[in-house]
XYZ file of N, CA, C and O in Angstrom:
496
model
N -12.822 -13.038 -8.404
C -11.401 -12.791 -8.642
C -10.920 -11.705 -7.692
O -11.556 -10.662 -7.548
N -9.789 -11.939 -7.061
C -9.256 -10.994 -6.090
C -8.488 -9.890 -6.802
O -7.694 -10.151 -7.710
N -8.726 -8.657 -6.383
C -8.016 -7.517 -6.942
C -7.630 -6.546 -5.840
O -8.352 -6.404 -4.843
N -6.506 -5.861 -6.045
C -6.113 -4.729 -5.216
C -6.097 -3.506 -6.125
O -5.450 -3.528 -7.177
N -6.820 -2.470 -5.734
C -6.894 -1.272 -6.556
C -6.496 -0.067 -5.712
O -7.157 0.249 -4.708
N -5.422 0.602 -6.142
C -4.955 1.792 -5.435
C -5.669 3.038 -5.952
O -6.061 3.104 -7.120
N -5.786 4.028 -5.083
C -6.334 5.327 -5.462
C -5.765 6.375 -4.513
O -5.156 6.051 -3.494
N -5.985 7.641 -4.878
C -5.578 8.725 -4.000
C -4.303 9.427 -4.423
O -3.913 10.423 -3.804
N -3.658 8.935 -5.470
C -2.456 9.600 -5.935
C -2.791 10.911 -6.624
O -3.951 11.233 -6.867
N -1.743 11.681 -6.940
C -1.957 12.942 -7.623
C -0.765 13.849 -7.510
O 0.337 13.412 -7.144
N -0.985 15.114 -7.826
C 0.052 16.140 -7.769
C -0.149 16.981 -6.515
O -1.261 17.453 -6.253
N 0.911 17.172 -5.760
C 0.835 17.948 -4.533
C 2.110 18.760 -4.382
O 3.173 18.356 -4.871
N 2.002 19.892 -3.734
C 3.187 20.712 -3.493
C 4.010 20.166 -2.334
O 3.473 19.494 -1.432
N 5.275 20.482 -2.350
C 6.163 20.083 -1.259
C 5.601 20.585 0.074
O 5.141 21.724 0.169
N 5.605 19.692 1.068
C 5.026 20.020 2.365
C 3.590 19.593 2.521
O 3.038 19.613 3.627
N 2.962 19.193 1.416
C 1.564 18.788 1.451
C 1.374 17.343 1.872
O 2.334 16.644 2.234
N 0.115 16.910 1.812
C -0.255 15.565 2.249
C -1.127 14.876 1.211
O -1.842 15.541 0.453
N -1.062 13.564 1.204
C -1.954 12.725 0.414
C -2.262 11.475 1.222
O -1.434 11.034 2.025
N -3.424 10.902 0.975
C -3.738 9.617 1.569
C -4.046 8.634 0.450
O -5.006 8.834 -0.307
N -3.237 7.614 0.357
C -3.459 6.563 -0.622
C -4.341 5.478 -0.018
O -4.219 5.159 1.165
N -5.197 4.918 -0.856
C -6.048 3.806 -0.443
C -5.784 2.618 -1.348
O -5.475 2.786 -2.528
N -5.931 1.444 -0.797
C -5.771 0.207 -1.562
C -6.933 -0.702 -1.157
O -6.944 -1.253 -0.052
N -7.894 -0.816 -2.046
C -9.091 -1.596 -1.758
C -8.940 -3.009 -2.296
O -8.660 -3.203 -3.482
N -9.128 -3.970 -1.422
C -9.067 -5.374 -1.812
C -10.486 -5.876 -2.034
O -11.360 -5.688 -1.183
N -10.723 -6.511 -3.193
C -12.048 -7.036 -3.503
C -11.952 -8.512 -3.828
O -10.916 -9.005 -4.248
N -13.075 -9.200 -3.660
C -13.115 -10.636 -3.891
C -13.542 -11.346 -2.620
O -13.963 -10.726 -1.647
N -13.437 -12.654 -2.628
C -13.827 -13.449 -1.458
C -12.686 -13.485 -0.448
O -12.005 -14.485 -0.294
N -12.538 -12.383 0.248
C -11.417 -12.231 1.170
C -11.816 -12.649 2.568
O -12.819 -12.170 3.097
N -11.054 -13.532 3.146
C -11.299 -13.964 4.515
C -10.515 -13.095 5.491
O -11.037 -12.694 6.531
N -9.247 -12.794 5.155
C -8.434 -11.959 6.037
C -7.276 -11.329 5.275
O -6.824 -11.867 4.264
N -6.843 -10.175 5.765
C -5.616 -9.534 5.291
C -4.557 -9.812 6.342
O -4.668 -9.329 7.472
N -3.556 -10.593 6.001
C -2.575 -11.029 6.984
C -1.423 -10.034 7.125
O -0.972 -9.746 8.227
N -0.945 -9.548 6.013
C 0.112 -8.536 5.974
C -0.154 -7.631 4.792
O -0.801 -8.028 3.819
N 0.365 -6.416 4.860
C 0.191 -5.470 3.757
C 1.420 -4.582 3.683
O 2.057 -4.290 4.704
N 1.752 -4.189 2.486
C 2.893 -3.291 2.306
C 2.576 -2.253 1.243
O 1.699 -2.448 0.398
N 3.292 -1.160 1.312
C 3.333 -0.168 0.250
C 4.782 -0.098 -0.235
O 5.709 -0.002 0.574
N 4.933 -0.162 -1.559
C 6.226 0.019 -2.199
C 6.121 1.225 -3.116
O 5.013 1.683 -3.436
N 7.246 1.713 -3.577
C 7.239 2.778 -4.578
C 8.406 2.571 -5.542
O 9.412 1.957 -5.186
N 8.209 3.108 -6.742
C 9.255 3.033 -7.752
C 9.344 4.357 -8.479
O 8.385 4.763 -9.142
N 10.473 5.010 -8.335
C 10.725 6.270 -9.026
C 11.375 5.973 -10.374
O 11.992 4.909 -10.551
N 11.281 6.885 -11.330
C 11.875 6.660 -12.646
C 13.365 6.343 -12.538
O 14.116 7.051 -11.859
N 13.783 5.260 -13.199
C 15.186 4.893 -13.209
C 15.684 4.245 -11.936
O 16.880 3.968 -11.804
N 14.784 3.983 -10.995
C 15.198 3.381 -9.721
C 14.462 2.072 -9.490
O 13.423 1.796 -10.087
N 15.024 1.278 -8.584
C 14.382 0.022 -8.243
C 13.198 0.267 -7.313
O 13.141 1.269 -6.598
N 12.265 -0.673 -7.322
C 11.129 -0.596 -6.411
C 11.648 -0.782 -4.989
O 12.475 -1.643 -4.726
N 11.145 0.040 -4.071
C 11.595 -0.034 -2.687
C 10.409 -0.120 -1.735
O 9.333 0.426 -2.010
N 10.641 -0.805 -0.627
C 9.620 -0.913 0.408
C 9.498 0.418 1.143
O 10.497 0.999 1.573
N 8.269 0.892 1.283
C 8.008 2.144 1.982
C 7.473 1.882 3.380
O 7.941 2.472 4.357
N 6.489 0.999 3.486
C 5.863 0.741 4.782
C 5.233 -0.640 4.777
O 4.813 -1.132 3.732
N 5.176 -1.264 5.967
C 4.591 -2.580 6.091
C 3.721 -2.677 7.322
O 3.951 -1.978 8.320
N 2.717 -3.549 7.254
C 1.767 -3.747 8.355
C 1.546 -5.231 8.523
O 1.240 -5.932 7.560
N 1.713 -5.729 9.739
C 1.480 -7.143 10.017
C 0.200 -7.307 10.815
O -0.257 -6.367 11.471
N -0.383 -8.482 10.794
C -1.691 -8.721 11.393
C -1.700 -8.443 12.889
O -2.725 -8.116 13.451
N -0.556 -8.532 13.552
C -0.512 -8.231 14.974
C -0.486 -6.749 15.262
O -0.474 -6.333 16.429
N -0.489 -5.940 14.213
C -0.463 -4.489 14.376
C 0.920 -3.889 14.261
O 1.076 -2.677 14.349
N 1.910 -4.723 14.045
C 3.278 -4.223 13.908
C 3.454 -3.496 12.586
O 2.985 -3.974 11.548
N 4.106 -2.348 12.635
C 4.366 -1.591 11.417
C 5.872 -1.345 11.284
O 6.608 -1.353 12.278
N 6.302 -1.153 10.051
C 7.701 -0.794 9.807
C 7.754 0.158 8.634
O 6.870 0.133 7.758
N 8.761 1.017 8.634
C 8.873 2.067 7.622
C 10.314 2.187 7.128
O 11.272 1.927 7.873
N 10.448 2.607 5.876
C 11.764 2.961 5.375
C 12.257 4.184 6.141
O 11.465 5.046 6.543
N 13.556 4.275 6.319
C 14.124 5.411 7.052
C 13.723 6.740 6.419
O 13.504 7.728 7.119
N 13.612 6.737 5.096
C 13.335 7.983 4.374
C 11.928 8.525 4.622
O 11.660 9.695 4.355
N 11.019 7.688 5.135
C 9.636 8.146 5.356
C 9.229 8.060 6.823
O 8.119 8.485 7.177
N 10.090 7.520 7.674
C 9.774 7.381 9.098
C 9.369 8.723 9.679
O 10.049 9.739 9.496
N 8.234 8.734 10.374
C 7.747 9.967 10.989
C 6.888 10.819 10.077
O 6.234 11.763 10.533
N 6.876 10.513 8.789
C 6.056 11.280 7.838
C 4.915 10.455 7.263
O 3.863 10.998 6.929
N 5.111 9.159 7.105
C 4.104 8.270 6.523
C 3.539 7.351 7.593
O 4.244 6.947 8.521
N 2.252 7.002 7.424
C 1.605 6.071 8.345
C 0.781 5.068 7.563
O -0.084 5.463 6.763
N 1.043 3.788 7.782
C 0.264 2.733 7.152
C -0.792 2.253 8.138
O -0.550 2.187 9.344
N -1.983 1.975 7.614
C -3.049 1.481 8.481
C -3.956 0.558 7.686
O -3.893 0.505 6.455
N -4.809 -0.154 8.418
C -5.667 -1.156 7.803
C -7.066 -1.053 8.378
O -7.225 -0.968 9.604
N -8.054 -1.048 7.507
C -9.456 -1.109 7.921
C -9.992 -2.472 7.498
O -10.324 -2.676 6.331
N -10.043 -3.395 8.452
C -10.471 -4.756 8.120
C -11.919 -4.808 7.650
O -12.260 -5.621 6.784
N -12.751 -3.953 8.191
C -14.166 -3.971 7.811
C -14.352 -3.602 6.347
O -15.277 -4.076 5.686
N -13.466 -2.740 5.852
C -13.557 -2.294 4.459
C -12.558 -3.014 3.555
O -12.504 -2.724 2.359
N -11.762 -3.900 4.127
C -10.684 -4.555 3.354
C -9.850 -3.532 2.602
O -9.571 -3.687 1.403
N -9.475 -2.487 3.284
C -8.742 -1.390 2.655
C -7.487 -1.068 3.462
O -7.525 -1.015 4.698
N -6.412 -0.852 2.735
C -5.117 -0.498 3.306
C -4.843 0.950 2.952
O -5.061 1.357 1.797
N -4.384 1.730 3.914
C -4.136 3.148 3.692
C -2.659 3.483 3.873
O -1.940 2.820 4.616
N -2.248 4.547 3.195
C -0.937 5.135 3.445
C -1.133 6.641 3.543
O -1.398 7.294 2.539
N -1.064 7.162 4.757
C -1.138 8.597 4.975
C 0.259 9.168 4.800
O 1.185 8.733 5.485
N 0.401 10.117 3.894
C 1.703 10.701 3.592
C 1.665 12.188 3.909
O 0.903 12.936 3.284
N 2.454 12.603 4.860
C 2.536 14.006 5.269
C 3.926 14.562 5.006
O 4.884 13.798 4.810
N 4.020 15.876 5.011
C 5.317 16.549 4.801
C 6.024 15.993 3.574
O 7.214 15.656 3.607
N 5.288 15.903 2.487
C 5.844 15.322 1.264
C 6.949 16.193 0.693
O 6.913 17.432 0.791
N 7.919 15.530 0.109
C 9.053 16.197 -0.531
C 9.173 15.678 -1.961
O 8.641 14.597 -2.274
N 9.855 16.419 -2.837
C 9.969 15.966 -4.238
C 10.556 14.563 -4.378
O 10.194 13.840 -5.322
N 11.393 14.155 -3.459
C 11.999 12.820 -3.520
C 10.974 11.705 -3.294
O 11.273 10.533 -3.521
N 9.776 12.064 -2.851
C 8.721 11.063 -2.685
C 7.985 10.777 -3.995
O 7.122 9.898 -4.045
N 8.316 11.512 -5.035
C 7.676 11.306 -6.329
C 7.974 9.906 -6.846
O 9.135 9.508 -6.961
N 6.914 9.155 -7.149
C 7.065 7.772 -7.602
C 5.685 7.191 -7.894
O 4.664 7.808 -7.584
N 5.685 6.004 -8.475
C 4.462 5.212 -8.543
C 4.425 4.356 -7.282
O 5.398 3.682 -6.953
N 3.302 4.422 -6.588
C 3.139 3.696 -5.327
C 2.271 2.469 -5.555
O 1.190 2.554 -6.151
N 2.756 1.328 -5.064
C 2.073 0.052 -5.221
C 1.734 -0.531 -3.850
O 2.571 -0.505 -2.939
N 0.550 -1.075 -3.729
C 0.249 -1.818 -2.515
C 0.333 -3.311 -2.816
O 0.137 -3.747 -3.953
N 0.656 -4.061 -1.794
C 0.637 -5.518 -1.893
C 0.055 -6.061 -0.595
O 0.130 -5.401 0.446
N -0.533 -7.221 -0.686
C -1.150 -7.805 0.502
C -1.065 -9.316 0.469
O -1.191 -9.940 -0.588
N -0.850 -9.866 1.641
C -0.880 -11.307 1.872
C -2.299 -11.609 2.343
O -2.664 -11.242 3.458
N -3.089 -12.211 1.457
C -4.510 -12.411 1.721
C -4.849 -13.883 1.880
O -4.272 -14.731 1.204
N -5.828 -14.136 2.734
C -6.461 -15.446 2.761
C -7.816 -15.285 2.101
O -8.610 -14.431 2.512
N -8.042 -16.045 1.039
C -9.293 -15.960 0.296
C -10.046 -17.275 0.405
O -9.466 -18.321 0.706
N -11.342 -17.195 0.158
C -12.193 -18.374 0.227
C -12.540 -18.799 -1.194
O -13.131 -18.024 -1.953
N -12.169 -20.012 -1.552
C -12.459 -20.530 -2.878
C -13.913 -20.991 -2.961
O -14.558 -21.210 -1.933
N -14.448 -21.156 -4.181
C -15.839 -21.644 -4.315
C -16.080 -22.978 -3.601
O -17.198 -23.274 -3.195
N -15.015 -23.741 -3.436
C -15.141 -25.031 -2.737
C -15.202 -24.860 -1.234
O -15.471 -25.813 -0.505
N -14.937 -23.644 -0.775
C -14.909 -23.395 0.663
C -13.516 -23.474 1.261
O -13.320 -23.155 2.438
N -12.570 -23.905 0.467
C -11.179 -24.006 0.935
C -10.579 -22.613 1.051
O -10.792 -21.763 0.181
N -9.798 -22.391 2.111
C -9.102 -21.125 2.297
C -7.716 -21.231 1.669
O -6.989 -22.220 1.891
N -7.360 -20.231 0.888
C -6.060 -20.200 0.222
C -5.369 -18.889 0.569
O -5.994 -17.824 0.529
N -4.088 -18.977 0.856
C -3.317 -17.779 1.209
C -2.343 -17.474 0.077
O -1.636 -18.365 -0.393
N -2.318 -16.209 -0.368
C -1.442 -15.824 -1.468
C -1.167 -14.334 -1.413
O -1.853 -13.584 -0.722
N -0.133 -13.916 -2.168
C 0.232 -12.507 -2.272
C -0.392 -11.898 -3.517
O -0.448 -12.529 -4.579
N -0.828 -10.654 -3.383
C -1.419 -9.920 -4.494
C -0.807 -8.520 -4.561
O -0.411 -7.957 -3.526
N -0.787 -7.978 -5.769
C -0.263 -6.632 -5.996
C -1.286 -5.797 -6.755
O -2.028 -6.308 -7.610
N -1.294 -4.491 -6.448
C -2.088 -3.561 -7.232
C -1.275 -3.060 -8.418
O -0.099 -3.392 -8.572
N -1.916 -2.223 -9.252
C -1.259 -1.731 -10.464
C -0.540 -0.406 -10.246
O 0.176 0.057 -11.125
N -0.739 0.194 -9.102
C 0.000 1.407 -8.796
C -0.783 2.691 -8.996
O -1.738 2.736 -9.769
N -0.355 3.726 -8.273
C -0.923 5.054 -8.417
C 0.221 6.064 -8.374
O 1.148 5.938 -7.559
N 0.163 7.056 -9.245
C 1.256 8.019 -9.371
C 1.138 9.107 -8.314
O 0.065 9.689 -8.114
N 2.251 9.387 -7.653
C 2.351 10.502 -6.716
C 3.463 11.421 -7.221
O 4.586 10.971 -7.439
N 3.119 12.686 -7.417
C 4.092 13.666 -7.884
C 4.122 14.828 -6.906
O 3.082 15.424 -6.624
N 5.306 15.126 -6.391
C 5.469 16.223 -5.433
C 6.306 17.310 -6.095
O 7.454 17.073 -6.487
N 5.722 18.482 -6.223
C 6.420 19.595 -6.857
C 7.127 20.447 -5.808
O 6.675 20.566 -4.668
N 8.246 21.024 -6.221
C 9.037 21.837 -5.277
C 8.565 23.281 -5.265
O 7.754 23.699 -6.075
């Protein structure tokens, strides 16, 4: 069974850094695209950063220059390096990935998966 599990969240002071990890497990053939979203209390979930298989990345304006998304294919892990954190970055962070998995029959199937989220709290 394929799972995405986030880790690395926590409490940090304004100006600090955190690195979030999202480990994909299961019979994974490839990670085609990956994103990090976040949802603050009372707000809608928003896209924070995205990574495409060609190496293209994109970021929300609010995190451009402070956050970096990356992918370690050997470890099937997606990272979000967050620097110069501010209280407005406080939210639950979710990773999602467009994965190609190998079924027991040997057939390759492509689908989207989401993790359960990790809390990031930035104190002023």
